[in-house]
Amino acid sequence: MLTGKNILLGISGGIAAYKTPHLVRLLKKSGADVQVLATESALQFVSELTLATVSGRPVLTDIFTADGNGHDNARTMHITLGEWADAFVIAPTTANTLARLAAGLCDDMLSLCFLTLRPGKPVLIAPAMDGHMYDSPSVQRNLSVLAAQGCRIMEPESGSLASGQCGLGRMPEPESIIEKLMQLLEPPAESPLKGRTMIVTAGPTREKLDDVRFLSNYSSGKMGFAIAADAARRGANVHLVTGPVNLQTPPGVERIDVESAAEMLEAARPFFDNCDLFIGAAAVADYRPETPVEGKIKKNDAEMEIRLVRNPDILATFATSRKLGQLAVGFALETAGGIDYARKKLVEKQLDLVAFNVYDGRTSGFEVDTNALTLLGRDGNITELPLLSKEKAAGKLIDAIEPLLQRR
Ligand code: PMT
C-alpha cells in the first residue's frame, strides 16, 4: 500500500499517456496523494480535466503558473513539491523528456521538480517509445546517465506499438508501475553488505607501447560501475578502481582512476587487508610491452616485434593472499561454450564465485548495455541468468554474493 505517500507523477507526450488516468486512480486507491506534472505535449494525448479530476489537484505544466490550491505561489512551488514528494514517477517518459532530464534542463514543471526532489527519494522512469528509438545510442546513453544518478528505469514491454509494428517500447501497465513503486518505497531489508567494505575493479587497462600508443580492449566499465552502484545502494563502502572509462561515478562510491594493470594492483592493494569482498569486473590486459619506448616508435622496417611480458593478476593476488572470511569474485569473459574455461578460472584463481560472461559481440560482453551471466559457485552451484541490463545483472550477482557473506 502507498498510504500517506506523496507521489509526483510526471507525464510526457506519448500515446501511452492515455493510460495515466488509470495509473492516477490506482495510486489514489492505494492511499497515495498524487500531483500530476504534465508536459504540454502530454496534454495533446490526455485531457487536463480528466487528470485534474482523478487526482483531485490541478495539473501543473508551466513553471510560471500558480496553482491556487494550497501550494505556494509559482516562484517557490517547485521547491515545495520537491520537499513534499516521497517519490517521483515519470510515465510515460518520451525520448525527448529523457534527454532533457539527463541534461538537467528545467523549463517546465516536470523537469524542474526532477531537480528539486530531495536526495534519496526514489525516481521511477517508465520509458515508452518506438523500439528503434529506444535502441538508439542517444536514448541508451541518456538512460545510462539517469541510471548512474540512481533513477530506477523500468524496461518497456513488448507488444504492438502505435506505429503498427510489434516490438519493445510499450509503457509497462499501470499495475506493474505501482508494484515497482511499492518495492522502492518499502523500507529495504537490511543487506548483509551494509557497512561492509569492498573493492570493485572495472574498465580496461592501457599498457604503454610508447608515449602515444597503448595496448587495450573494448571494456567500457559499465558492468563494474553497475556493480559498484548496486553495492553502494545496499550500504557497502565501495572502492572502485577503474581503468580509463567515460562514466559518472555512482553516488556514494569512492573512485580511483588508473591506467595500467600494474597501477590497478597498486591502487587496490592498500584496501586488501580491510575489505570483506573483492569483485574483479575489469578487463585487465594479461600482457604489457616489456619496455615502453620513450617518445614515438618510428616505422623504419616493414615488420616489427614487440616483446610482451605477463602482467600481475590483481584478483588472484588478492584471492591467494586473503585472510579467512574475505570473499573473492571474478568474471570470465568467454565465447559461448567457454563455461569450462570459467570453471578453470574459478579453481586456479581460488575464487568463491565466478561470473561466466558470454561474449557474443552483439548483446553480451564489452561496451553493450546488456549482459548474459552464468554464476558458478565454489560450492558447485550454477545459476544461469537471462540476458539482462548490466544494472539488473549487477543486482543478481550481488544477490548471489549476499548469502556467501552471511556465512562468513
Ligand atoms: O566494461 P564493460 O564494457 O561493461 O564489459 C564488461 C566486461 C565484459 C569487461 C566484464 O563483464 C568481464 O567479463 N570482465 C572480465 C573480463 C575477462 O575475461 O577477464 P579475464 O578472463 O582476463 O580475467 C578473469 C578475472 O581475473 C576477471 O575477474 C579479471 O578482472 C581478473 N584479472 C585478470 C587478469 C589480471 N591481470 N588481473 C585480474 O584481476
XYZ file of C-alpha atoms and ligand atoms in Angstrom:
447
model
C 0.000 0.000 0.000
C 1.004 3.606 -0.526
C -0.996 5.056 2.362
C 0.130 8.576 3.197
C 2.701 8.721 0.394
C 3.006 11.843 -1.724
C 3.707 10.988 -5.333
C 4.744 13.309 -8.154
C 3.551 11.803 -11.431
C 5.347 13.239 -14.460
C 3.583 12.583 -17.766
C 5.266 13.303 -21.077
C 3.808 13.360 -24.546
C 3.438 9.869 -25.966
C 0.437 7.781 -26.884
C 0.869 5.755 -23.672
C -0.256 8.882 -21.787
C -3.810 7.625 -22.353
C -3.119 5.052 -19.613
C -2.229 7.659 -16.995
C -5.724 8.477 -15.647
C -5.934 4.779 -14.746
C -2.470 4.996 -13.150
C -3.574 8.006 -11.089
C -6.724 6.194 -9.968
C -4.716 3.148 -8.869
C -2.241 5.349 -6.994
C -5.100 7.095 -5.200
C -6.781 3.758 -4.471
C -3.529 2.571 -2.862
C -3.705 5.529 -0.485
C -1.300 7.965 -2.191
C -1.761 11.672 -2.768
C -0.854 12.437 -6.396
C 0.355 15.644 -8.018
C 0.383 15.408 -11.805
C 3.125 17.277 -13.683
C 2.285 17.009 -17.376
C 4.291 18.395 -20.270
C 2.422 20.423 -22.875
C 2.734 17.546 -25.339
C 1.268 15.118 -22.798
C -1.889 17.210 -22.767
C -2.259 16.561 -26.506
C -2.789 12.892 -25.627
C -4.766 13.080 -22.376
C -7.071 15.781 -21.115
C -6.048 18.099 -18.311
C -9.588 17.977 -16.956
C -9.509 14.170 -16.695
C -6.159 14.181 -14.871
C -7.207 17.001 -12.529
C -10.475 15.210 -11.749
C -8.946 11.810 -10.965
C -6.028 13.259 -8.983
C -8.101 15.899 -7.179
C -5.416 18.504 -7.846
C -4.780 20.972 -10.658
C -2.371 19.632 -13.269
C 0.913 21.594 -13.330
C 2.683 22.224 -16.621
C 4.108 25.699 -16.844
C 6.681 26.901 -14.331
C 5.083 30.343 -14.134
C 1.535 29.215 -13.318
C 0.434 29.427 -9.684
C -1.903 26.588 -8.768
C -4.116 28.480 -6.323
C -4.757 25.234 -4.473
C -2.830 25.334 -1.267
C 0.676 25.316 -2.714
C 2.971 28.319 -2.566
C 2.973 30.720 -5.417
C 4.639 29.839 -8.713
C 8.003 31.229 -7.615
C 8.565 28.549 -4.986
C 6.067 25.833 -5.839
C 8.695 23.576 -7.409
C 10.714 23.735 -4.194
C 7.684 22.927 -2.051
C 6.841 19.988 -4.315
C 10.436 18.722 -4.201
C 10.172 18.594 -0.394
C 6.607 17.261 -0.375
C 7.200 14.234 -2.608
C 8.108 10.785 -1.319
C 8.733 9.570 -4.870
C 8.672 10.768 -8.465
C 7.202 8.526 -11.164
C 7.644 9.587 -14.792
C 5.353 7.579 -17.050
C 5.389 7.584 -19.968
C 8.886 9.023 -20.413
C 9.484 10.007 -24.022
C 12.905 10.183 -25.676
C 12.682 13.971 -25.517
C 11.938 14.052 -21.791
C 14.706 11.516 -21.122
C 17.188 13.762 -22.940
C 16.011 16.829 -21.051
C 16.251 15.111 -17.657
C 19.682 13.677 -18.462
C 20.884 17.137 -19.499
C 19.436 18.850 -16.414
C 17.142 21.181 -18.385
C 14.344 22.639 -16.267
C 11.925 24.780 -18.249
C 8.702 23.010 -17.331
C 7.281 21.740 -14.037
C 8.184 18.112 -14.721
C 11.880 18.755 -15.360
C 12.114 21.461 -12.690
C 10.721 19.221 -9.934
C 13.095 16.451 -11.067
C 15.880 18.757 -9.886
C 14.212 19.892 -6.644
C 13.274 16.384 -5.457
C 15.096 15.715 -2.188
C 18.170 13.459 -2.453
C 17.475 9.798 -1.735
C 13.809 9.960 -2.824
C 13.170 7.310 -5.479
C 12.663 8.267 -9.115
C 10.954 5.658 -11.291
C 11.218 6.162 -15.030
C 8.985 4.221 -17.433
C 10.200 4.909 -20.991
C 7.729 4.371 -23.819
C 8.539 4.932 -27.474
C 9.140 3.187 -30.763
C 11.546 0.248 -30.367
C 14.130 1.681 -32.783
C 14.114 4.969 -30.911
C 14.543 3.089 -27.645
C 17.562 1.217 -29.021
C 19.203 4.343 -30.429
C 22.588 5.203 -28.892
C 21.324 8.611 -27.741
C 18.378 7.179 -25.794
C 20.550 4.416 -24.328
C 23.176 6.965 -23.310
C 20.555 9.143 -21.584
C 19.147 6.090 -19.788
C 22.654 5.211 -18.583
C 23.191 8.764 -17.315
C 19.922 8.674 -15.364
C 20.553 5.144 -14.042
C 24.010 6.253 -12.862
C 22.301 9.065 -10.924
C 20.246 6.440 -9.095
C 16.980 6.643 -11.104
C 15.211 3.300 -11.477
C 14.421 2.519 -15.081
C 11.565 0.137 -15.929
C 12.203 -1.747 -19.130
C 9.477 -1.136 -21.717
C 7.262 -4.073 -22.576
C 6.999 -5.815 -25.924
C 3.799 -5.755 -27.945
C 2.030 -3.813 -30.676
C 3.176 -0.202 -30.944
C 1.420 2.939 -32.173
C 3.416 2.621 -35.416
C 1.541 -0.599 -36.173
C 4.733 -2.572 -35.667
C 5.358 -5.102 -32.967
C 8.326 -4.807 -30.625
C 9.851 -3.381 -27.467
C 8.674 0.093 -26.473
C 5.313 -0.104 -24.720
C 4.906 1.546 -21.342
C 4.543 -1.089 -18.618
C 0.951 -1.461 -17.400
C -0.047 0.858 -14.504
C -0.335 -2.193 -12.195
C 3.345 -3.077 -12.819
C 4.417 0.537 -12.251
C 2.611 0.610 -8.910
C 4.139 -2.716 -7.877
C 7.628 -1.393 -8.677
C 6.923 1.853 -6.822
C 5.804 -0.058 -3.733
C 9.057 -2.039 -3.800
C 11.056 1.191 -3.989
C 9.182 2.775 -1.109
C 9.262 -0.257 1.169
C 11.966 0.088 3.765
C 14.704 -2.149 2.271
C 15.528 -5.285 4.195
C 18.927 -4.775 5.740
C 21.509 -6.105 3.307
C 24.448 -8.172 4.587
C 26.530 -5.732 2.532
C 25.605 -2.843 4.788
C 28.721 -1.466 6.441
C 30.999 -3.940 4.595
C 33.990 -2.749 2.636
C 34.595 -3.906 -0.896
C 36.856 -3.378 -3.875
C 35.461 -3.412 -7.406
C 37.737 -3.264 -10.449
C 36.220 -2.001 -13.690
C 37.027 -0.971 -17.239
C 40.029 -1.744 -19.416
C 43.706 -1.234 -18.692
C 46.098 0.518 -21.052
C 49.594 -0.865 -21.497
C 52.004 1.639 -22.992
C 53.861 0.831 -26.217
C 55.378 4.290 -26.379
C 54.354 7.777 -25.282
C 51.468 7.951 -27.788
C 50.229 4.357 -28.186
C 48.968 1.557 -25.969
C 47.503 -1.959 -25.955
C 43.977 -2.137 -24.556
C 40.495 -3.637 -25.084
C 36.868 -2.570 -25.554
C 35.712 -2.629 -21.934
C 33.507 0.391 -21.192
C 33.394 -0.072 -17.408
C 29.568 -0.307 -17.440
C 29.438 -3.708 -15.737
C 31.865 -2.777 -12.942
C 30.205 0.593 -12.360
C 26.756 -1.054 -12.172
C 28.113 -3.441 -9.507
C 29.645 -0.574 -7.534
C 26.373 1.418 -7.737
C 24.238 -1.525 -6.604
C 26.533 -2.397 -3.692
C 26.678 1.238 -2.554
C 22.861 1.387 -2.629
C 22.866 -1.628 -0.294
C 25.097 0.222 2.130
C 28.582 -1.092 1.271
C 31.689 1.125 1.345
C 32.879 0.703 -2.211
C 36.393 1.412 -3.533
C 36.014 1.403 -7.314
C 39.369 1.066 -9.073
C 38.834 1.768 -12.730
C 40.742 1.944 -15.961
C 40.032 4.798 -18.398
C 36.256 4.987 -18.985
C 33.727 7.633 -19.785
C 31.245 7.100 -16.943
C 29.980 9.101 -13.998
C 30.935 7.922 -10.515
C 27.907 6.271 -8.866
C 26.607 8.054 -5.740
C 28.404 7.059 -2.529
C 31.292 5.290 -4.299
C 34.983 6.142 -3.852
C 36.587 6.072 -7.307
C 40.272 5.682 -8.107
C 41.340 6.150 -11.724
C 44.295 4.187 -13.091
C 45.720 3.306 -16.491
C 47.759 0.116 -16.432
C 47.338 -3.284 -14.742
C 50.329 -2.550 -12.502
C 48.702 0.722 -11.396
C 45.381 -1.066 -10.824
C 47.081 -3.539 -8.492
C 48.908 -0.808 -6.583
C 45.697 1.255 -6.250
C 43.689 -1.725 -4.950
C 46.376 -3.221 -2.669
C 46.030 -0.747 0.251
C 42.387 -1.895 0.675
C 43.156 -5.649 0.590
C 43.618 -6.090 4.341
C 40.405 -4.439 5.445
C 37.961 -5.409 2.725
C 35.262 -8.070 3.021
C 34.845 -8.616 -0.704
C 36.756 -8.151 -3.964
C 34.869 -8.208 -7.272
C 37.057 -8.187 -10.386
C 34.954 -6.907 -13.292
C 37.861 -5.201 -15.055
C 39.201 -6.471 -18.355
C 42.831 -6.389 -17.309
C 45.436 -6.790 -20.039
C 47.262 -10.062 -19.453
C 50.473 -8.763 -21.065
C 52.310 -5.462 -21.378
C 55.175 -4.366 -23.607
C 58.389 -5.270 -21.797
C 59.991 -1.877 -22.365
C 57.735 1.001 -23.419
C 59.615 3.265 -25.800
C 60.197 6.873 -24.803
C 58.759 9.217 -27.419
C 57.181 7.662 -30.537
C 58.208 4.367 -32.153
C 59.445 5.115 -35.688
C 58.283 2.983 -38.615
C 61.656 2.098 -40.120
C 61.134 -1.548 -41.041
C 58.407 -3.484 -42.846
C 57.836 -5.572 -39.734
C 58.403 -5.096 -36.050
C 58.317 -7.275 -32.992
C 57.183 -6.192 -29.572
C 58.157 -8.346 -26.644
C 55.348 -8.702 -24.129
C 55.648 -9.774 -20.520
C 52.929 -11.008 -18.138
C 51.037 -8.534 -16.000
C 50.311 -9.244 -12.364
C 46.932 -10.897 -11.793
C 45.165 -8.492 -9.454
C 42.268 -10.743 -8.484
C 44.480 -13.794 -7.974
C 46.946 -11.720 -5.923
C 44.082 -10.812 -3.615
C 42.454 -14.258 -3.587
C 45.630 -16.180 -2.810
C 46.795 -13.857 -0.035
C 43.460 -13.090 1.608
C 42.541 -13.660 5.204
C 39.847 -16.042 6.355
C 36.407 -14.584 5.730
C 37.321 -12.363 2.762
C 35.439 -13.178 -0.458
C 36.883 -13.127 -3.982
C 34.579 -12.928 -7.005
C 35.710 -12.787 -10.618
C 34.397 -12.588 -14.140
C 35.366 -14.804 -17.046
C 34.543 -13.465 -20.478
C 34.420 -16.362 -22.904
C 32.708 -17.129 -26.166
C 29.678 -19.465 -25.949
C 30.648 -22.865 -24.598
C 33.508 -21.432 -22.579
C 31.950 -22.465 -19.288
C 34.806 -24.952 -18.733
C 37.351 -22.124 -19.006
C 35.296 -20.141 -16.491
C 35.316 -23.122 -14.126
C 39.107 -23.365 -14.584
C 39.484 -19.703 -13.569
C 37.315 -20.320 -10.502
C 39.688 -23.061 -9.367
C 43.040 -21.609 -10.498
C 42.389 -18.155 -9.059
C 40.890 -19.686 -5.869
C 37.636 -17.731 -6.168
C 34.369 -18.119 -4.271
C 32.286 -17.299 -7.312
C 32.893 -16.576 -10.964
C 30.503 -14.889 -13.397
C 30.872 -16.658 -16.719
C 30.231 -13.824 -19.133
C 29.159 -14.960 -22.597
C 30.732 -12.827 -25.320
C 28.601 -12.783 -28.492
C 29.767 -9.476 -29.991
C 26.198 -8.067 -30.054
C 24.207 -8.235 -26.834
C 26.596 -9.503 -24.195
C 30.132 -8.605 -23.162
C 32.095 -5.431 -23.886
C 30.502 -2.000 -24.376
C 26.849 -3.037 -24.765
C 24.265 -2.277 -22.056
C 23.201 -5.888 -21.531
C 24.982 -8.992 -20.321
C 24.338 -12.736 -20.119
C 25.960 -14.201 -17.000
C 26.097 -17.676 -15.530
C 27.170 -17.680 -11.897
C 29.400 -20.593 -10.861
C 29.944 -21.043 -7.139
C 32.836 -22.809 -5.488
C 30.201 -24.998 -3.825
C 29.137 -26.266 -7.288
C 26.034 -24.063 -7.507
C 25.223 -22.872 -11.042
C 22.754 -20.050 -11.757
C 22.115 -19.209 -15.386
C 20.751 -15.677 -15.735
C 18.889 -14.486 -18.840
C 20.164 -11.559 -20.913
C 19.675 -8.581 -18.587
C 20.603 -4.910 -18.452
C 24.006 -4.568 -16.761
C 22.263 -2.858 -13.816
C 19.960 -5.858 -13.339
C 22.774 -8.356 -13.858
C 24.767 -6.500 -11.173
C 21.798 -6.801 -8.802
C 21.532 -10.555 -9.417
C 25.270 -11.009 -8.870
C 25.130 -9.138 -5.556
C 22.012 -11.122 -4.564
C 24.092 -14.290 -5.070
C 27.025 -12.903 -3.055
C 24.926 -11.817 -0.050
C 24.343 -15.317 1.382
C 28.069 -16.091 0.985
C 28.894 -13.014 3.066
C 26.368 -14.017 5.705
C 28.035 -17.422 6.067
C 31.375 -15.802 6.905
O 33.229 -2.984 -19.117
P 32.069 -3.479 -19.950
O 32.099 -2.918 -21.361
O 30.733 -3.303 -19.259
O 32.276 -5.048 -20.143
C 32.201 -5.886 -19.039
C 33.251 -6.989 -19.080
C 32.998 -7.874 -20.284
C 34.656 -6.386 -19.167
C 33.129 -7.793 -17.746
O 31.808 -8.225 -17.583
C 34.043 -9.000 -17.715
O 33.688 -10.078 -18.139
N 35.275 -8.793 -17.176
C 36.324 -9.824 -17.136
C 36.989 -9.949 -18.463
C 37.847 -11.199 -18.545
O 37.546 -12.125 -19.208
O 38.834 -11.233 -17.816
P 39.906 -12.453 -17.701
O 39.384 -13.749 -18.136
O 41.123 -11.974 -18.378
O 40.119 -12.478 -16.164
C 39.362 -13.242 -15.242
C 39.224 -12.474 -13.963
O 40.512 -12.118 -13.444
C 38.458 -11.170 -14.097
O 37.698 -11.022 -12.941
C 39.550 -10.107 -14.194
O 39.109 -8.852 -13.684
C 40.649 -10.705 -13.319
N 42.014 -10.357 -13.762
C 42.502 -10.814 -14.956
C 43.794 -10.529 -15.336
C 44.615 -9.764 -14.478
N 45.852 -9.450 -14.804
N 44.100 -9.308 -13.310
C 42.835 -9.600 -12.936
O 42.382 -9.159 -11.868
